[in-house]
Amino acid sequence: MSPKQQRGEATVELLLDAALRVYAESGEQGLTVSAITKTSGVSLGSLYHHFGSIDGLINALTQRWLGRLLTELAGALAHTRTARSGIRAVTRTYLAFIQEHRTASLLLHSSRADQQGMARGQELRDNQEARISAFAVWIQHHIDSGELAPLPQPLVESLVLGPIVATARRWLSGIEDMSLDEAAKILPDRIYRSVAAEPK
């Protein structure tokens, strides 16, 4: 990598880190060009050069953290043997991630991220294909083995992740009427029952 490319990557990192700090301090309304350039020390021209717009920067930040979350989930699945243990690992990993990275998780679960997901769903899935496909392969393997019900993969994905995401959103919104540790103990078996194959 040339020195110019290294400087470019360092600038991108500065801007992304600054955007997350601004988001932590001021929320979505605080994510302005002036706040990010002031926090990062990077020029306005550099921000537009690397991201095209403030929206481009925020989308890149969201994608960065989505990629990290999906990587951790794929890593957790790689160390499991059964569907039941996989669901337990995904639940614990997801809930631990939001607890450890609360600010980034607030961004990932924000209405802005939801709107992006609705407007650019296929494009976003394509960008994260390698990480998402690990989950799809895991689902198909356990459907083929007969442990999971022979349902469409997207439906199994929704049944597994839906309750976890709903719990995460509730906790992130400040409704802390149940601990995440308690949720990590209760959810996996309940989720497993919803996707397990019927006993023969």
mmCIF file of C-alpha atoms in Angstrom:
data_model
loop_
_atom_site.group_PDB
_atom_site.id
_atom_site.type_symbol
_atom_site.label_atom_id
_atom_site.label_comp_id
_atom_site.label_asym_id
_atom_site.label_seq_id
_atom_site.Cartn_x
_atom_site.Cartn_y
_atom_site.Cartn_z
ATOM 1 C CA MET A 1 0.000 0.000 0.000
ATOM 2 C CA SER A 2 1.368 3.395 -0.992
ATOM 3 C CA PRO A 3 1.860 6.208 1.567
ATOM 4 C CA LYS A 4 -1.020 8.075 -0.077
ATOM 5 C CA GLN A 5 -3.345 5.086 0.347
ATOM 6 C CA GLN A 6 -2.247 4.718 3.968
ATOM 7 C CA ARG A 7 -3.016 8.390 4.619
ATOM 8 C CA GLY A 8 -6.403 7.939 2.944
ATOM 9 C CA GLU A 9 -7.244 4.942 5.133
ATOM 10 C CA ALA A 10 -6.112 6.810 8.256
ATOM 11 C CA THR A 11 -8.380 9.733 7.303
ATOM 12 C CA VAL A 12 -11.332 7.399 6.790
ATOM 13 C CA GLU A 13 -10.724 5.859 10.228
ATOM 14 C CA LEU A 14 -10.518 9.299 11.847
ATOM 15 C CA LEU A 15 -13.821 10.349 10.288
ATOM 16 C CA LEU A 16 -15.644 7.131 11.199
ATOM 17 C CA ASP A 17 -14.364 7.195 14.781
ATOM 18 C CA ALA A 18 -15.284 10.865 15.113
ATOM 19 C CA ALA A 19 -18.786 10.242 13.754
ATOM 20 C CA LEU A 20 -19.379 7.551 16.362
ATOM 21 C CA ARG A 21 -18.133 9.853 19.149
ATOM 22 C CA VAL A 22 -20.425 12.643 17.976
ATOM 23 C CA TYR A 23 -23.343 10.192 17.795
ATOM 24 C CA ALA A 24 -22.600 9.053 21.357
ATOM 25 C CA GLU A 25 -22.569 12.615 22.648
ATOM 26 C CA SER A 26 -25.302 14.267 20.571
ATOM 27 C CA GLY A 27 -27.409 11.557 18.937
ATOM 28 C CA GLU A 28 -28.499 11.531 15.330
ATOM 29 C CA GLN A 29 -29.353 15.249 15.335
ATOM 30 C CA GLY A 30 -25.742 16.014 16.277
ATOM 31 C CA LEU A 31 -24.302 14.209 13.254
ATOM 32 C CA THR A 32 -23.464 17.301 11.249
ATOM 33 C CA VAL A 33 -20.557 17.963 8.930
ATOM 34 C CA SER A 34 -19.218 20.685 11.205
ATOM 35 C CA ALA A 35 -19.392 18.510 14.348
ATOM 36 C CA ILE A 36 -17.597 15.627 12.637
ATOM 37 C CA THR A 37 -14.869 17.746 11.053
ATOM 38 C CA LYS A 38 -14.298 19.564 14.352
ATOM 39 C CA THR A 39 -14.091 16.313 16.325
ATOM 40 C CA SER A 40 -11.884 14.529 13.785
ATOM 41 C CA GLY A 41 -9.659 17.444 12.794
ATOM 42 C CA VAL A 42 -10.230 16.385 9.170
ATOM 43 C CA SER A 43 -11.127 18.966 6.538
ATOM 44 C CA LEU A 44 -14.553 19.282 4.969
ATOM 45 C CA GLY A 45 -13.030 18.534 1.573
ATOM 46 C CA SER A 46 -11.586 15.247 2.825
ATOM 47 C CA LEU A 47 -14.943 14.183 4.244
ATOM 48 C CA TYR A 48 -16.630 14.768 0.887
ATOM 49 C CA HIS A 49 -13.730 13.181 -0.986
ATOM 50 C CA HIS A 50 -13.963 9.916 0.959
ATOM 51 C CA PHE A 51 -17.715 9.663 1.562
ATOM 52 C CA GLY A 52 -19.449 12.006 -0.869
ATOM 53 C CA SER A 53 -21.817 13.362 1.780
ATOM 54 C CA ILE A 54 -22.706 13.170 5.451
ATOM 55 C CA ASP A 55 -25.190 10.419 4.529
ATOM 56 C CA GLY A 56 -22.397 8.486 2.844
ATOM 57 C CA LEU A 57 -20.305 8.747 6.012
ATOM 58 C CA ILE A 58 -23.136 7.623 8.286
ATOM 59 C CA ASN A 59 -23.989 4.736 5.942
ATOM 60 C CA ALA A 60 -20.337 3.655 5.947
ATOM 61 C CA LEU A 61 -20.272 3.811 9.740
ATOM 62 C CA THR A 62 -23.429 1.708 9.961
ATOM 63 C CA GLN A 63 -22.020 -0.839 7.506
ATOM 64 C CA ARG A 64 -18.745 -1.011 9.437
ATOM 65 C CA TRP A 65 -20.518 -1.952 12.674
ATOM 66 C CA LEU A 66 -22.994 -4.255 10.962
ATOM 67 C CA GLY A 67 -20.012 -6.058 9.479
ATOM 68 C CA ARG A 68 -18.430 -6.417 12.915
ATOM 69 C CA LEU A 69 -21.643 -7.790 14.406
ATOM 70 C CA LEU A 70 -22.129 -10.279 11.559
ATOM 71 C CA THR A 71 -18.492 -11.372 11.809
ATOM 72 C CA GLU A 72 -18.918 -12.106 15.513
ATOM 73 C CA LEU A 73 -22.142 -14.029 14.872
ATOM 74 C CA ALA A 74 -20.506 -16.078 12.098
ATOM 75 C CA GLY A 75 -17.552 -16.799 14.389
ATOM 76 C CA ALA A 76 -19.870 -17.932 17.171
ATOM 77 C CA LEU A 77 -21.711 -20.287 14.802
ATOM 78 C CA ALA A 78 -18.454 -21.791 13.525
ATOM 79 C CA HIS A 79 -17.765 -23.295 16.959
ATOM 80 C CA THR A 80 -21.122 -25.060 17.349
ATOM 81 C CA ARG A 81 -22.235 -28.520 16.338
ATOM 82 C CA THR A 82 -25.994 -28.571 16.812
ATOM 83 C CA ALA A 83 -28.774 -26.173 15.897
ATOM 84 C CA ARG A 84 -29.605 -25.761 19.573
ATOM 85 C CA SER A 85 -26.027 -24.804 20.497
ATOM 86 C CA GLY A 86 -25.861 -22.494 17.467
ATOM 87 C CA ILE A 87 -28.978 -20.619 18.534
ATOM 88 C CA ARG A 88 -27.566 -20.305 22.043
ATOM 89 C CA ALA A 89 -24.280 -18.954 20.662
ATOM 90 C CA VAL A 90 -25.995 -16.446 18.355
ATOM 91 C CA THR A 91 -28.228 -15.195 21.173
ATOM 92 C CA ARG A 92 -25.386 -14.751 23.637
ATOM 93 C CA THR A 93 -23.055 -13.194 21.076
ATOM 94 C CA TYR A 94 -25.651 -10.710 19.822
ATOM 95 C CA LEU A 95 -26.693 -9.589 23.304
ATOM 96 C CA ALA A 96 -23.070 -9.363 24.490
ATOM 97 C CA PHE A 97 -22.236 -7.253 21.424
ATOM 98 C CA ILE A 98 -24.937 -4.670 22.102
ATOM 99 C CA GLN A 99 -23.913 -4.477 25.736
ATOM 100 C CA GLU A 100 -20.252 -3.967 24.846
ATOM 101 C CA HIS A 101 -20.876 -1.590 21.924
ATOM 102 C CA ARG A 102 -23.967 0.297 23.043
ATOM 103 C CA THR A 103 -23.442 3.439 20.955
ATOM 104 C CA ALA A 104 -22.742 1.545 17.731
ATOM 105 C CA SER A 105 -25.690 -0.747 18.487
ATOM 106 C CA LEU A 106 -27.984 2.249 18.943
ATOM 107 C CA LEU A 107 -26.954 3.340 15.451
ATOM 108 C CA LEU A 108 -27.481 -0.156 14.023
ATOM 109 C CA HIS A 109 -30.971 -0.342 15.534
ATOM 110 C CA SER A 110 -31.949 3.269 14.756
ATOM 111 C CA SER A 111 -34.864 4.360 12.591
ATOM 112 C CA ARG A 112 -32.291 5.695 10.121
ATOM 113 C CA ALA A 113 -30.710 2.232 9.779
ATOM 114 C CA ASP A 114 -34.189 0.722 9.396
ATOM 115 C CA GLN A 115 -35.027 3.173 6.597
ATOM 116 C CA GLN A 116 -31.761 2.350 4.852
ATOM 117 C CA GLY A 117 -32.483 -1.346 5.238
ATOM 118 C CA MET A 118 -35.926 -0.935 3.684
ATOM 119 C CA ALA A 119 -34.712 1.284 0.839
ATOM 120 C CA ARG A 120 -31.485 -0.571 0.048
ATOM 121 C CA GLY A 121 -32.078 -4.021 1.542
ATOM 122 C CA GLN A 122 -30.697 -6.129 -1.305
ATOM 123 C CA GLU A 123 -27.671 -3.890 -1.815
ATOM 124 C CA LEU A 124 -26.852 -4.009 1.901
ATOM 125 C CA ARG A 125 -27.232 -7.794 1.946
ATOM 126 C CA ASP A 126 -24.953 -8.055 -1.086
ATOM 127 C CA ASN A 127 -22.322 -5.923 0.676
ATOM 128 C CA GLN A 128 -22.363 -8.291 3.657
ATOM 129 C CA GLU A 129 -22.845 -11.460 1.576
ATOM 130 C CA ALA A 130 -19.880 -13.410 2.947
ATOM 131 C CA ARG A 131 -21.013 -12.915 6.527
ATOM 132 C CA ILE A 132 -24.732 -13.438 5.875
ATOM 133 C CA SER A 133 -24.089 -16.559 3.806
ATOM 134 C CA ALA A 134 -22.400 -18.223 6.800
ATOM 135 C CA PHE A 135 -25.732 -18.017 8.621
ATOM 136 C CA ALA A 136 -27.624 -19.282 5.557
ATOM 137 C CA VAL A 137 -25.241 -22.246 5.206
ATOM 138 C CA TRP A 138 -25.650 -23.032 8.906
ATOM 139 C CA ILE A 139 -29.462 -22.952 8.589
ATOM 140 C CA GLN A 140 -29.459 -25.162 5.497
ATOM 141 C CA HIS A 141 -27.091 -27.670 7.108
ATOM 142 C CA HIS A 142 -29.424 -28.145 10.067
ATOM 143 C CA ILE A 143 -32.514 -28.307 7.844
ATOM 144 C CA ASP A 144 -30.794 -31.010 5.785
ATOM 145 C CA SER A 145 -29.794 -32.902 8.930
ATOM 146 C CA GLY A 146 -33.431 -32.906 10.056
ATOM 147 C CA GLU A 147 -32.799 -30.921 13.235
ATOM 148 C CA LEU A 148 -34.531 -27.784 11.947
ATOM 149 C CA ALA A 149 -37.965 -27.719 10.327
ATOM 150 C CA PRO A 150 -37.957 -27.642 6.503
ATOM 151 C CA LEU A 151 -38.983 -23.987 6.308
ATOM 152 C CA PRO A 152 -37.747 -21.337 3.859
ATOM 153 C CA GLN A 153 -34.341 -20.043 4.983
ATOM 154 C CA PRO A 154 -35.460 -16.398 5.317
ATOM 155 C CA LEU A 155 -38.266 -17.509 7.634
ATOM 156 C CA VAL A 156 -35.890 -19.507 9.840
ATOM 157 C CA GLU A 157 -33.551 -16.492 9.922
ATOM 158 C CA SER A 158 -36.466 -14.277 11.029
ATOM 159 C CA LEU A 159 -37.618 -16.747 13.673
ATOM 160 C CA VAL A 160 -34.101 -17.006 15.107
ATOM 161 C CA LEU A 161 -33.040 -13.358 14.941
ATOM 162 C CA GLY A 162 -36.433 -11.671 15.439
ATOM 163 C CA PRO A 163 -36.747 -12.265 19.209
ATOM 164 C CA ILE A 164 -33.073 -11.410 19.766
ATOM 165 C CA VAL A 165 -33.323 -8.137 17.848
ATOM 166 C CA ALA A 166 -36.578 -7.218 19.644
ATOM 167 C CA THR A 167 -34.919 -7.836 23.017
ATOM 168 C CA ALA A 168 -31.890 -5.791 21.966
ATOM 169 C CA ARG A 169 -34.083 -2.888 20.846
ATOM 170 C CA ARG A 170 -36.011 -2.931 24.104
ATOM 171 C CA TRP A 171 -32.802 -2.818 26.145
ATOM 172 C CA LEU A 172 -31.225 -0.139 23.945
ATOM 173 C CA SER A 173 -34.339 2.034 24.270
ATOM 174 C CA GLY A 174 -33.751 2.230 28.012
ATOM 175 C CA ILE A 175 -36.456 -0.224 29.040
ATOM 176 C CA GLU A 176 -34.359 -2.358 31.343
ATOM 177 C CA ASP A 177 -37.136 -4.437 32.914
ATOM 178 C CA MET A 178 -35.206 -7.621 32.177
ATOM 179 C CA SER A 179 -31.465 -8.172 32.225
ATOM 180 C CA LEU A 180 -29.696 -9.270 29.076
ATOM 181 C CA ASP A 181 -28.143 -12.121 31.060
ATOM 182 C CA GLU A 182 -31.628 -13.382 31.870
ATOM 183 C CA ALA A 183 -32.679 -13.012 28.235
ATOM 184 C CA ALA A 184 -29.602 -14.952 27.095
ATOM 185 C CA LYS A 185 -30.678 -17.836 29.324
ATOM 186 C CA ILE A 186 -34.372 -17.865 28.375
ATOM 187 C CA LEU A 187 -34.438 -17.020 24.668
ATOM 188 C CA PRO A 188 -32.361 -19.830 23.102
ATOM 189 C CA ASP A 189 -34.658 -22.700 24.118
ATOM 190 C CA ARG A 190 -37.777 -20.728 23.184
ATOM 191 C CA ILE A 191 -36.308 -19.848 19.794
ATOM 192 C CA TYR A 192 -35.143 -23.412 19.213
ATOM 193 C CA ARG A 193 -38.662 -24.733 19.806
ATOM 194 C CA SER A 194 -39.995 -22.386 17.117
ATOM 195 C CA VAL A 195 -37.644 -23.737 14.421
ATOM 196 C CA ALA A 196 -36.987 -27.324 15.499
ATOM 197 C CA ALA A 197 -38.288 -30.129 13.334
ATOM 198 C CA GLU A 198 -41.354 -31.935 14.605
ATOM 199 C CA PRO A 199 -40.493 -35.182 16.397
ATOM 200 C CA LYS A 200 -41.182 -38.217 14.234
#
